[in-house]
PDB file of C-alpha atoms in Angstrom:
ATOM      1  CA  UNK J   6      -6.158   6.705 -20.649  1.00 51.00           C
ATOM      2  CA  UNK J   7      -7.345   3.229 -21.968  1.00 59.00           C
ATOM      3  CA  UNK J   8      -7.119   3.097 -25.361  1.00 64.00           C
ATOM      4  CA  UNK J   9      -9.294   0.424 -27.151  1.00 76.00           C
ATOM      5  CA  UNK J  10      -8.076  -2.129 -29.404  1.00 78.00           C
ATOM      6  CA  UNK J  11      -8.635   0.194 -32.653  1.00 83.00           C
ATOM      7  CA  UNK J  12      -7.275   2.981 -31.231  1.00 79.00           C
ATOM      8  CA  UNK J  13      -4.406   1.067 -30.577  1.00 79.00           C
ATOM      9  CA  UNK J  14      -4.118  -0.452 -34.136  1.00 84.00           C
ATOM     10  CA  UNK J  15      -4.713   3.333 -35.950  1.00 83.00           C
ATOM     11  CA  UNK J  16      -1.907   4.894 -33.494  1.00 80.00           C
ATOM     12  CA  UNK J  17       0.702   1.286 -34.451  1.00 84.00           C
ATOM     13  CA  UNK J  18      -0.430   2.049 -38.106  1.00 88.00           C
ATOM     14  CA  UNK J  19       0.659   5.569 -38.280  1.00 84.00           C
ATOM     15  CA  UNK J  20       3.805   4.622 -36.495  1.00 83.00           C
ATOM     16  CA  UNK J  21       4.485   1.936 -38.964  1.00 88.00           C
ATOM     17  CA  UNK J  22       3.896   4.326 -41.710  1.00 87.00           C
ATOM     18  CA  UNK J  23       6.402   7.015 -40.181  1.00 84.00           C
ATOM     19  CA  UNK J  24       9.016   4.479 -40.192  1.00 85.00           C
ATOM     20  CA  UNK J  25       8.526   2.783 -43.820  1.00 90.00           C
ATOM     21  CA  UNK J  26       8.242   6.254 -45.145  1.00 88.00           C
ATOM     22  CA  UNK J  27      11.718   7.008 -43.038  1.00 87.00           C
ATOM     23  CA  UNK J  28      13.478   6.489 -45.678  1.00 89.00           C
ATOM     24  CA  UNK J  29      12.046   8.258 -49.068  1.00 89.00           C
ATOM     25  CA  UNK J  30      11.746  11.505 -46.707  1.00 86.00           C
ATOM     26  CA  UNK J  31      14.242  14.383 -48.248  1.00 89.00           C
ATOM     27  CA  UNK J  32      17.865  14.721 -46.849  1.00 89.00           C
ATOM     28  CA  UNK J  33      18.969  16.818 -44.783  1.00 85.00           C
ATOM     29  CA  UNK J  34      17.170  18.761 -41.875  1.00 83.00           C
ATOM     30  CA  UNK J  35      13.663  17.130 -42.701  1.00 85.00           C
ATOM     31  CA  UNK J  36      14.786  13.463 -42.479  1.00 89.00           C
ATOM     32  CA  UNK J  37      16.690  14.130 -39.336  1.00 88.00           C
ATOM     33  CA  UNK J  38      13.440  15.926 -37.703  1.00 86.00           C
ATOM     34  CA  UNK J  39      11.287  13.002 -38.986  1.00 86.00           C
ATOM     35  CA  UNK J  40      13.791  10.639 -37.134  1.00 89.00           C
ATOM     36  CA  UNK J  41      13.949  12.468 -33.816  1.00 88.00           C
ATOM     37  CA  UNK J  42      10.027  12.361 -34.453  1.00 86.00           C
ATOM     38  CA  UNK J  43       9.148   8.233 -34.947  1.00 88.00           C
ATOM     39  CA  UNK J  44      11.667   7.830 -31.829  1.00 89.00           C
ATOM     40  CA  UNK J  45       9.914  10.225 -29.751  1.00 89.00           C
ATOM     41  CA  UNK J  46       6.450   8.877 -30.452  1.00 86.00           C
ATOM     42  CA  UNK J  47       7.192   5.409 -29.908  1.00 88.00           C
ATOM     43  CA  UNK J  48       8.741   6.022 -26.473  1.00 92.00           C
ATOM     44  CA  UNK J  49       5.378   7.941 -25.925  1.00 88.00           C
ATOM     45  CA  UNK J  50       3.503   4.981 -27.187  1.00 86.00           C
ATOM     46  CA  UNK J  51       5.848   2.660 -25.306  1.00 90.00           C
ATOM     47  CA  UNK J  52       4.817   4.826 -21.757  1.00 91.00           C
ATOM     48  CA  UNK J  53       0.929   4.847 -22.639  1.00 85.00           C
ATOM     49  CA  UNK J  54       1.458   0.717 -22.885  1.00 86.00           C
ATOM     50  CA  UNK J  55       3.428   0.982 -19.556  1.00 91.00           C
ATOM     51  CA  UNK J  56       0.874   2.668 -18.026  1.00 89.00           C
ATOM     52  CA  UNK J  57      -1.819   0.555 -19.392  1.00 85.00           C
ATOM     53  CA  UNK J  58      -0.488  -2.661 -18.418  1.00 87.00           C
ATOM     54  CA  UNK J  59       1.004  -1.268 -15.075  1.00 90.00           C
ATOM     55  CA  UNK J  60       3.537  -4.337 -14.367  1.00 90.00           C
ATOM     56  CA  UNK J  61       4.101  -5.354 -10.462  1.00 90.00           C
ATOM     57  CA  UNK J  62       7.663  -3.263 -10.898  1.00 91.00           C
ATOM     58  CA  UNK J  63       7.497  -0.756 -13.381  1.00 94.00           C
ATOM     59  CA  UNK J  64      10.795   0.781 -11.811  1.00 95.00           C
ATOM     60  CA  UNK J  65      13.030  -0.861 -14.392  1.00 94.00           C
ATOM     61  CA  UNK J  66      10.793  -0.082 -17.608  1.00 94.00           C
ATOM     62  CA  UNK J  67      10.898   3.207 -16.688  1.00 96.00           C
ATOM     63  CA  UNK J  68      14.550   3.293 -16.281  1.00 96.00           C
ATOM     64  CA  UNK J  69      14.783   1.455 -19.980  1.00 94.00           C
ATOM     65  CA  UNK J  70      12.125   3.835 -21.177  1.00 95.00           C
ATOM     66  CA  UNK J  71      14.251   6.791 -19.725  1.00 97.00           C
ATOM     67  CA  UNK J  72      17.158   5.616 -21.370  1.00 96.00           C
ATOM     68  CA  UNK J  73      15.513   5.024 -24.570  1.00 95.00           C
ATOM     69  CA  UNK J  74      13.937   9.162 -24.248  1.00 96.00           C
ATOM     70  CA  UNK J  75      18.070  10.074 -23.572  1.00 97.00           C
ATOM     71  CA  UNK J  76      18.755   8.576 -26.702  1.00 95.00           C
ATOM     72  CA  UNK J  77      16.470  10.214 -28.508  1.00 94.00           C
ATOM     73  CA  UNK J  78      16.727  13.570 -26.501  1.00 95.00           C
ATOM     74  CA  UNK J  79      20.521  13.320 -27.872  1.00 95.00           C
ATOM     75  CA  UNK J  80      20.026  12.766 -31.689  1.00 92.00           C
ATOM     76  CA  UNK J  81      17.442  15.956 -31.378  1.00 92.00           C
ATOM     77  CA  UNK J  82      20.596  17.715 -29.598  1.00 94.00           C
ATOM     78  CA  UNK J  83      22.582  16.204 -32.517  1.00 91.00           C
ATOM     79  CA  UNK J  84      20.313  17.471 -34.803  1.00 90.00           C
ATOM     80  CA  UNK J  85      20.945  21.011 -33.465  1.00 91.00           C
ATOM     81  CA  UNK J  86      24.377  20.821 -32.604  1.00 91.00           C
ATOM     82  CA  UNK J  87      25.485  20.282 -36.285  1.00 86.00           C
ATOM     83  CA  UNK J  88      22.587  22.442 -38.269  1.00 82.00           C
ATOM     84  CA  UNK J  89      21.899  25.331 -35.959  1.00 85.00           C
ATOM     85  CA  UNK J  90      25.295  25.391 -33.572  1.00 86.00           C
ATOM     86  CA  UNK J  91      27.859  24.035 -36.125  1.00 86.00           C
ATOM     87  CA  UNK J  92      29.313  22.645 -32.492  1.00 86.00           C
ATOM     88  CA  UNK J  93      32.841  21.212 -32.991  1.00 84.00           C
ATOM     89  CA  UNK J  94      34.207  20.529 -29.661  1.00 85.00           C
ATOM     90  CA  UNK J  95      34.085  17.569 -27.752  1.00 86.00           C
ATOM     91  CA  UNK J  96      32.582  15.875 -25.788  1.00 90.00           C
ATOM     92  CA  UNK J  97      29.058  17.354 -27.007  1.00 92.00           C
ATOM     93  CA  UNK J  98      25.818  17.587 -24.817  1.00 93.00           C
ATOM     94  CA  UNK J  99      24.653  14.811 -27.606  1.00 94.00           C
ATOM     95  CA  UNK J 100      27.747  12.742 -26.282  1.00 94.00           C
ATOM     96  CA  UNK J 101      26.387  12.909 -22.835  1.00 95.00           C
ATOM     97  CA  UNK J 102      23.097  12.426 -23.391  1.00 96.00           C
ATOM     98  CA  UNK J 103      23.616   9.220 -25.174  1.00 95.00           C
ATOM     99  CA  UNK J 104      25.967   7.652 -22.236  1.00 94.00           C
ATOM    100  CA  UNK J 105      23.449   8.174 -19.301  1.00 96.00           C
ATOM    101  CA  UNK J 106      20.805   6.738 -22.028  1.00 95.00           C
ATOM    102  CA  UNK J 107      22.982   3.270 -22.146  1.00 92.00           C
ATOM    103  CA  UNK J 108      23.706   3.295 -18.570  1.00 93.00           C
ATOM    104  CA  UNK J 109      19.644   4.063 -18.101  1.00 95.00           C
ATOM    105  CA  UNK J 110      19.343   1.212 -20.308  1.00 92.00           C
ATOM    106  CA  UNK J 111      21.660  -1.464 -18.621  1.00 88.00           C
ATOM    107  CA  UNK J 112      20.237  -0.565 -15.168  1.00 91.00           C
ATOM    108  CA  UNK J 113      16.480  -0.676 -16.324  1.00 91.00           C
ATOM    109  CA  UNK J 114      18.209  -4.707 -17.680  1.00 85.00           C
ATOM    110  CA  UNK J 115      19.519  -5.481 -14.095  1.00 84.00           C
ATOM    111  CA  UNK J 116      16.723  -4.182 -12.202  1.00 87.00           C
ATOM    112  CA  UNK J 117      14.096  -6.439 -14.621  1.00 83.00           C
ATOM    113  CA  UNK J 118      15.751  -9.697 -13.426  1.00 77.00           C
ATOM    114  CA  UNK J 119      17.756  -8.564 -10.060  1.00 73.00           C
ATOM    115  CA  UNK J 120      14.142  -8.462  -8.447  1.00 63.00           C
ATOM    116  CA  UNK J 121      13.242 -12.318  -9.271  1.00 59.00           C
ATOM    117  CA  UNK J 122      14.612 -13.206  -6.096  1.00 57.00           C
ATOM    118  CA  UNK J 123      18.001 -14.252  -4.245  1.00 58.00           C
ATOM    119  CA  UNK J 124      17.764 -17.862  -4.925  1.00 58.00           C
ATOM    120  CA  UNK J 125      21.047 -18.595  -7.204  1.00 60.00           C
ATOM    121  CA  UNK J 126      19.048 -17.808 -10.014  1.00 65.00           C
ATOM    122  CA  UNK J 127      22.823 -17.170 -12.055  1.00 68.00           C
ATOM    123  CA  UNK J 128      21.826 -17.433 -15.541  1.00 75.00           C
ATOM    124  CA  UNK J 129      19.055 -14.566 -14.899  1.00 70.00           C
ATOM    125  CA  UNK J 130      21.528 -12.508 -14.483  1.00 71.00           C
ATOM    126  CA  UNK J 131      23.771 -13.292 -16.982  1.00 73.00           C
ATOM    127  CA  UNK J 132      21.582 -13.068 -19.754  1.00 76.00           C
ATOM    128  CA  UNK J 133      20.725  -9.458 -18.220  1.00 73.00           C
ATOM    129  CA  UNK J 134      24.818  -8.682 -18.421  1.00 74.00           C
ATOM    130  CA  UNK J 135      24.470  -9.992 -21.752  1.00 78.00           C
ATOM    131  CA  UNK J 136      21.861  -7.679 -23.168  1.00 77.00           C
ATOM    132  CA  UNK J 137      22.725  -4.688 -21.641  1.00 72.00           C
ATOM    133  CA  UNK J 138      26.545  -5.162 -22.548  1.00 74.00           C
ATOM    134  CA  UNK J 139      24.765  -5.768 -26.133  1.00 74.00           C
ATOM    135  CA  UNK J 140      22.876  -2.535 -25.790  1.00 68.00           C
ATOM    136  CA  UNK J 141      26.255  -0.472 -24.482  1.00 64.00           C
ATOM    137  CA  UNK J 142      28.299  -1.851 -27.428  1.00 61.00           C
TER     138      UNK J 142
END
């Protein structure tokens, strides 16, 4: 699939008008749906520019990109837990899916720079610790 430059710009336009119109949408059920929405369509987009681009290791995008879909796989489990289970225990299947999306996360981190070689490079992987302990917290 090789989208062309306008194709590109109409499907980043309607994205950034789901996310400035985030916020006027009504409470409740509809704004929640809307946000589970905008974060599943820009992982989507996110792939479809993976895929484009194909980088030499795409191993650790995916892994971030996998993290990121957790994430939003949990707030549409949040979403049902609270309005259509009324779930009260804990931990909930939200609760998990969020941890394995920051631990997807902070390994997709690792992997990006952990590949650049063996040659001392320290501070690449510090500043890899630094974001993904960023991301967990």
């Amino acid at each position: 699939m090789d989208l062309s430059f306008r194709q590109a710009g109409v499907v980043l336009a309607t994205l950034v008008a789901l996310v400035v119109t985030y916020p006027v949408s009504p409470e409740g059920l509809p704004r929640d749906g809307w946000y589970a929405a905008v974060g599943s369509a820009s992982i989507l987009w996110a792939f479809l520019g993976l895929r484009k681009h194909q980088p030499l290791r795409p191993k650790p995008w995916l892994r971030v990109l996998a993290g990121f879909g957790a994430w939003a796989a949990a707030d549409v489990a949040a979403l049902l837990e609270d309005g259509l289970f009324h779930a009260t225990f804990y931990p909930l299947p939200s609760d998990v899916l969020h941890l394995v999306g920051y631990v997807l996360i902070g390994v997709g981190f690792l992997a990006m720079v952990g590949g650049r070689g063996s040659t001392g490079d320290l501070p690449a992987p510090l500043d890899a610790a630094i974001i993904a302990t960023g991301t967990v917290v």
